Amino acid sequence: MRTITLIDAIKEAYQEELRRDDSVFLVGQDLRGAIFPHTKGLVEEFGTERILDTPIAESGMYGAAFGAAQEGMRPVVDFMFGGFSYVTFSECSVTTGQYYFLHGSQQSLPIVITAGVGTGQRLANDHAMSIHGTFAHHPGIKVAMPSTPYDAKGMFKAAIRDDNPVVIPWHMGIMMLKGEIPDEDYVVPLGVADVKREGDDVTVLANSMQLQHALKVAEKLEGEISVEVIDPRSFVPFDIDTVLQSLEKTNRLVVVDEDWESGGFAATVSARIMEQGFDLLDAPVTRVTLPNMPVPGGYMEEYVAPNPEKIEAAIRAVCA
Amino acid sequence: MSLSKEQKAALYRNLVRADQYNRMMYRRMMQGKLIGFYHPAEGAIAPGVAACTFLNQDDNLSPHHRGHGIIHMMSKGIDIKYYLAEHTGKDTGCCQGRSAFHFSFPEHKVYMMSGFIGYNFAPAVGWGLAAKRRGQGQVVMNCSGDGSYGQGRAHEAMLMAQNWKLPIIFFCENNGMSIFSTAGEMHPTPDIASMALAYDMPSVICDGQDVFDVAEAVLPAIERARRGEGPTFVEAKTLRFNEHDIGTPDLAGWEERGEQEHQEMRKREPVALATERVLAEGVFTQEQIDGLNEEAEKEIAAVEEFADNSDIARPPESELLADVFAP
């Protein structure tokens, strides 16, 4: 086992998959010079054709990946910041999600979409918004987001090897988070949730940086409230069974998600738990999400976005 | 360049087929025998025939939406019966009857159609990249109309194609109309091809009513791309005889296109022009031409029979849900 950061874990996934499979390539803007550290030095080993920088032209850039995937290659498209994917949203949501199904399930589209997302950098809406909920709304696209270095490496590898389009952003707030990873090759399968901490009184479903917040809160409340913390890891497909199993024990659910309250992943989870797990609940499902406002930058972000205080308050309310 | 007799014969034969396919689609739409809509191609069939007749199976093609790609796809050698079946919602359709009027023939490198005009520019970059990387001389025939060059994606694709010397032919079928709006209003220059100047991309303009003139323009562009010398812009000036799609009024701007305009246009009917030439040059006799027409009629009757005799696709919801993702 070695201890590395989450961003280096993604880099290792890239390096190993680029070496393993000649059809894998990265396309984005300023990847060679490494606007984020996970692409630093890759061009020296893999060359400019496989670490491909494009002009500032998101549709053409995404199209390069999309067309190459139809030609049997396995592109990873890096939008730098998640919100930038919306510049070419018709391509990467509608056209991508429908391609396999609508055209008679003849040809899969192995394409990975990634970018940095999330609050914590005081960058404001267009650089900070989450994208997982919006992409999860479009059928035909798998959506996942890691919360630890171990998961990051394993999930990025799984995404690159998947025959379907996979949107897998990473959270800028935990890019330097350290964790242990094994030396040997491994993947973390998409669509499998993970119980990150066991507990008896309440289940907290949280992802990415908010998962780390939830773990801190759970630790703080130890001896007072026993908190089970689950990371969905994937939003599509969503492993609801792991959550339902947990609810059989805890009968209480708090969903933490850095997407907006309205129409986000937390809303979907709440509805599905009501439909499939109503009899397990002793209290209403409670959500901790971004309020329905554009993400403010500056110093407002830290009290508007989900944070440990809000998570703790929700846990106490649902257990009261 | 000058075309050989064989090349002219191949072009003329496909032109006759294209004309009949388009008439069949028009008739079926009027008879209520097509799902969705149909954008008739009468008057504008020569560019697609010329652009696609000499493509190889492993060349990429993105057809123009007018004629729903039939002209382009049949010229490339694709069996249209699976598309007609799709367009009639049948289970033998090329997309299992799920797609209405969309098509997909991945084995012929016609991957998709999208309802978003100009969608093809972005993936064309990827097809071009893959072809260049493979280094086997494959080309990308990227067909679209004057209207689609309003999309920023057109700029992005031309930018990257020229940066990376991708084997893409930007084939613009300029009929001067997008639904009702005219190219004169929506585009600042008379030639769409002038856009290519900005990228230092070679361009050529040809007479889209003359299938042979288009072929003479497009073949060197294809050869250039095969040699790895990069993209070329080919603009075929053509005409749209009918309304945009069946059921919409025939307007230019917001006023009816007049009888005078129609009479002038129809003097430049592509089959009539080509027939005159093949007879004059002895490519075909009138008897042979009659034979080509009969052949095309038989072909199309068989295509219609296949579609009509297939079952309507109505799989259960559970089966569809299981097919959203690749295994």
XYZ file of C-alpha atoms in Angstrom, chain B residues 10-282:
273
model
C -22.140 5.438 -62.418
C -23.160 9.001 -61.576
C -26.070 9.000 -63.985
C -27.356 5.661 -62.755
C -27.312 6.878 -59.139
C -28.955 10.136 -60.152
C -31.861 8.216 -61.675
C -32.138 6.082 -58.540
C -31.935 9.121 -56.261
C -34.671 10.873 -58.179
C -36.986 7.898 -57.881
C -36.202 7.329 -54.208
C -37.049 10.932 -53.468
C -40.333 10.700 -55.389
C -41.207 7.490 -53.558
C -40.596 9.160 -50.174
C -42.699 12.154 -51.180
C -45.527 9.903 -52.305
C -45.415 7.786 -49.152
C -45.474 10.851 -46.920
C -48.557 12.105 -48.759
C -50.112 8.644 -48.429
C -49.475 8.632 -44.670
C -46.987 5.783 -45.050
C -44.009 7.432 -43.365
C -43.448 8.292 -39.714
C -42.533 11.843 -38.799
C -41.731 14.224 -41.612
C -39.966 14.224 -44.950
C -37.758 16.969 -46.322
C -38.067 16.525 -50.085
C -34.915 16.735 -52.150
C -36.307 17.416 -55.608
C -33.963 19.748 -57.455
C -31.124 19.104 -55.015
C -30.209 15.470 -55.652
C -27.078 15.939 -57.756
C -24.663 17.071 -55.009
C -25.253 14.043 -52.771
C -24.924 11.619 -55.689
C -21.679 13.213 -56.842
C -20.198 13.408 -53.335
C -20.908 9.798 -52.421
C -20.847 7.599 -55.537
C -17.075 7.156 -55.394
C -16.663 6.806 -51.637
C -15.319 3.554 -50.239
C -17.230 1.535 -47.674
C -14.712 2.507 -44.977
C -14.990 6.237 -45.652
C -17.071 8.180 -43.155
C -20.216 9.860 -44.388
C -22.544 12.289 -42.728
C -25.373 12.924 -45.198
C -27.278 16.155 -45.705
C -30.692 15.988 -44.011
C -32.583 16.836 -47.205
C -33.842 13.586 -48.643
C -33.151 12.163 -45.178
C -29.756 10.936 -46.295
C -31.207 8.437 -48.766
C -29.526 10.006 -51.783
C -26.151 9.988 -50.085
C -26.490 6.575 -48.508
C -27.730 4.742 -51.621
C -24.937 6.376 -53.627
C -22.451 4.998 -51.089
C -23.894 1.528 -51.578
C -26.127 1.223 -48.523
C -29.281 -0.874 -48.813
C -32.074 1.609 -48.167
C -34.717 -0.966 -47.319
C -33.578 -1.024 -43.674
C -33.958 2.737 -43.498
C -37.398 2.756 -45.081
C -38.419 0.075 -42.586
C -37.127 2.346 -39.804
C -39.008 5.309 -41.224
C -42.180 3.239 -41.066
C -41.613 2.051 -37.490
C -40.883 -1.565 -38.391
C -38.841 -4.097 -36.440
C -36.566 -4.700 -39.418
C -35.509 -1.039 -39.360
C -31.854 -0.097 -39.149
C -32.432 1.123 -35.573
C -34.971 -1.547 -34.573
C -37.824 0.856 -35.249
C -36.891 3.092 -32.312
C -35.622 6.128 -34.101
C -38.407 7.459 -36.364
C -36.423 9.022 -39.214
C -32.907 8.643 -37.796
C -30.471 6.218 -39.357
C -27.368 4.311 -38.412
C -25.227 2.045 -40.560
C -22.012 1.736 -38.558
C -20.624 -0.968 -40.877
C -20.738 1.648 -43.639
C -19.465 4.377 -41.326
C -22.687 6.306 -41.409
C -23.047 6.440 -37.675
C -25.959 8.598 -36.906
C -28.376 11.342 -37.542
C -29.444 13.945 -35.038
C -32.304 16.380 -35.116
C -29.855 19.192 -34.349
C -28.820 20.814 -37.610
C -25.038 21.050 -37.782
C -24.541 18.223 -35.260
C -22.217 16.490 -37.720
C -19.397 19.044 -37.611
C -18.190 18.085 -34.139
C -18.036 14.280 -34.546
C -16.513 14.743 -38.013
C -13.404 15.989 -36.205
C -13.220 12.692 -34.316
C -13.753 10.625 -37.462
C -11.029 12.613 -39.159
C -8.656 12.121 -36.242
C -9.256 8.378 -36.244
C -8.763 8.170 -40.021
C -5.545 10.149 -39.835
C -4.246 8.036 -36.995
C -5.064 4.844 -38.896
C -3.234 6.182 -41.938
C -5.103 4.063 -44.491
C -6.333 6.905 -46.678
C -9.879 6.997 -45.369
C -11.793 10.244 -45.811
C -14.715 11.945 -44.097
C -17.492 13.277 -46.345
C -19.184 15.856 -44.170
C -22.323 17.051 -45.964
C -24.544 19.854 -44.831
C -26.454 22.842 -46.107
C -25.804 26.557 -46.160
C -27.928 27.015 -43.044
C -25.810 24.707 -40.897
C -22.777 26.918 -41.471
C -24.422 29.330 -39.058
C -23.470 26.917 -36.279
C -20.352 27.756 -34.309
C -19.583 24.055 -34.583
C -18.829 24.569 -38.285
C -16.108 27.029 -37.354
C -14.738 24.739 -34.653
C -14.556 21.764 -36.994
C -12.878 23.706 -39.801
C -10.413 25.161 -37.311
C -9.356 21.758 -35.988
C -9.484 20.051 -39.384
C -7.052 22.564 -40.803
C -4.843 22.665 -37.665
C -4.399 18.913 -37.802
C -4.717 18.417 -41.591
C -7.611 16.011 -41.174
C -9.001 14.191 -44.239
C -12.389 15.920 -44.173
C -14.368 17.254 -47.117
C -16.604 20.098 -45.975
C -19.289 19.578 -48.569
C -21.786 22.424 -48.523
C -24.994 21.914 -50.485
C -26.077 25.504 -50.754
C -29.704 25.718 -51.855
C -29.983 29.264 -50.589
C -32.753 28.388 -48.159
C -33.059 27.300 -44.534
C -36.748 26.506 -43.970
C -38.032 29.928 -45.120
C -35.042 32.169 -44.534
C -32.720 32.844 -47.409
C -28.957 32.525 -47.392
C -28.868 36.086 -48.701
C -30.250 37.287 -45.380
C -28.572 34.825 -43.061
C -25.079 34.773 -44.512
C -22.992 37.890 -45.164
C -21.231 36.655 -48.306
C -22.689 35.146 -51.498
C -20.447 32.094 -51.214
C -20.346 29.970 -48.066
C -16.986 28.733 -49.374
C -15.477 32.117 -48.544
C -15.420 30.920 -44.917
C -12.619 28.532 -45.892
C -10.344 31.479 -46.624
C -10.172 32.234 -42.907
C -8.539 28.856 -42.283
C -6.322 28.919 -45.368
C -8.296 25.873 -46.507
C -8.576 25.226 -50.257
C -12.082 25.647 -51.584
C -13.978 25.111 -54.809
C -17.446 26.125 -55.982
C -19.415 24.026 -58.447
C -22.789 23.836 -60.157
C -24.964 21.669 -57.924
C -27.499 21.103 -60.691
C -24.848 19.375 -62.769
C -23.879 16.035 -61.238
C -20.763 15.854 -63.416
C -19.555 19.316 -62.474
C -19.938 18.450 -58.779
C -18.040 15.196 -59.258
C -15.228 17.043 -61.006
C -14.967 19.340 -57.996
C -15.316 16.743 -55.290
C -13.082 13.970 -56.627
C -9.844 15.989 -56.384
C -10.867 16.977 -52.833
C -11.332 13.312 -51.940
C -7.980 12.403 -53.501
C -6.272 15.239 -51.681
C -7.686 14.042 -48.376
C -6.635 10.460 -49.130
C -3.096 11.649 -49.709
C -3.095 13.177 -46.222
C -2.973 16.754 -47.469
C -5.881 17.921 -45.364
C -9.402 19.248 -45.707
C -11.081 20.929 -48.666
C -14.234 23.009 -48.779
C -16.540 22.162 -51.687
C -19.633 24.269 -52.243
C -22.310 23.035 -54.623
C -24.820 25.717 -55.574
C -28.129 23.949 -55.774
C -31.891 24.511 -55.704
C -34.783 23.382 -53.564
C -37.810 22.836 -55.764
C -40.276 21.972 -53.002
C -41.204 23.408 -49.638
C -38.810 22.749 -46.718
C -40.733 19.753 -45.462
C -44.014 18.385 -46.576
C -46.773 20.442 -45.037
C -44.928 23.712 -44.499
C -45.683 26.600 -46.850
C -43.270 27.355 -49.681
C -41.986 30.737 -48.543
C -38.903 32.837 -49.069
C -38.650 34.975 -45.963
C -42.391 35.282 -45.239
C -43.692 35.551 -48.793
C -44.782 32.798 -51.184
C -42.148 31.794 -53.740
C -43.679 32.819 -57.072
C -44.570 30.826 -60.158
C -41.865 32.660 -62.066
C -39.203 31.478 -59.619
C -40.408 27.894 -59.883
C -40.390 27.998 -63.679
C -36.853 29.358 -63.715
C -35.687 26.744 -61.190
C -37.187 23.833 -63.047
C -35.251 24.691 -66.171
C -32.293 23.428 -64.174
C -33.724 20.046 -63.204
C -30.666 17.829 -62.553
C -31.899 14.609 -64.188
C -32.963 16.432 -67.374
C -29.604 18.230 -67.567
C -27.653 15.019 -67.059
C -29.812 13.070 -69.527
C -29.136 15.610 -72.235
C -25.424 15.228 -71.631
C -25.183 11.425 -71.435
C -27.147 11.144 -74.667
C -25.016 13.763 -76.410
C -21.780 12.154 -75.235
C -22.927 8.632 -76.001
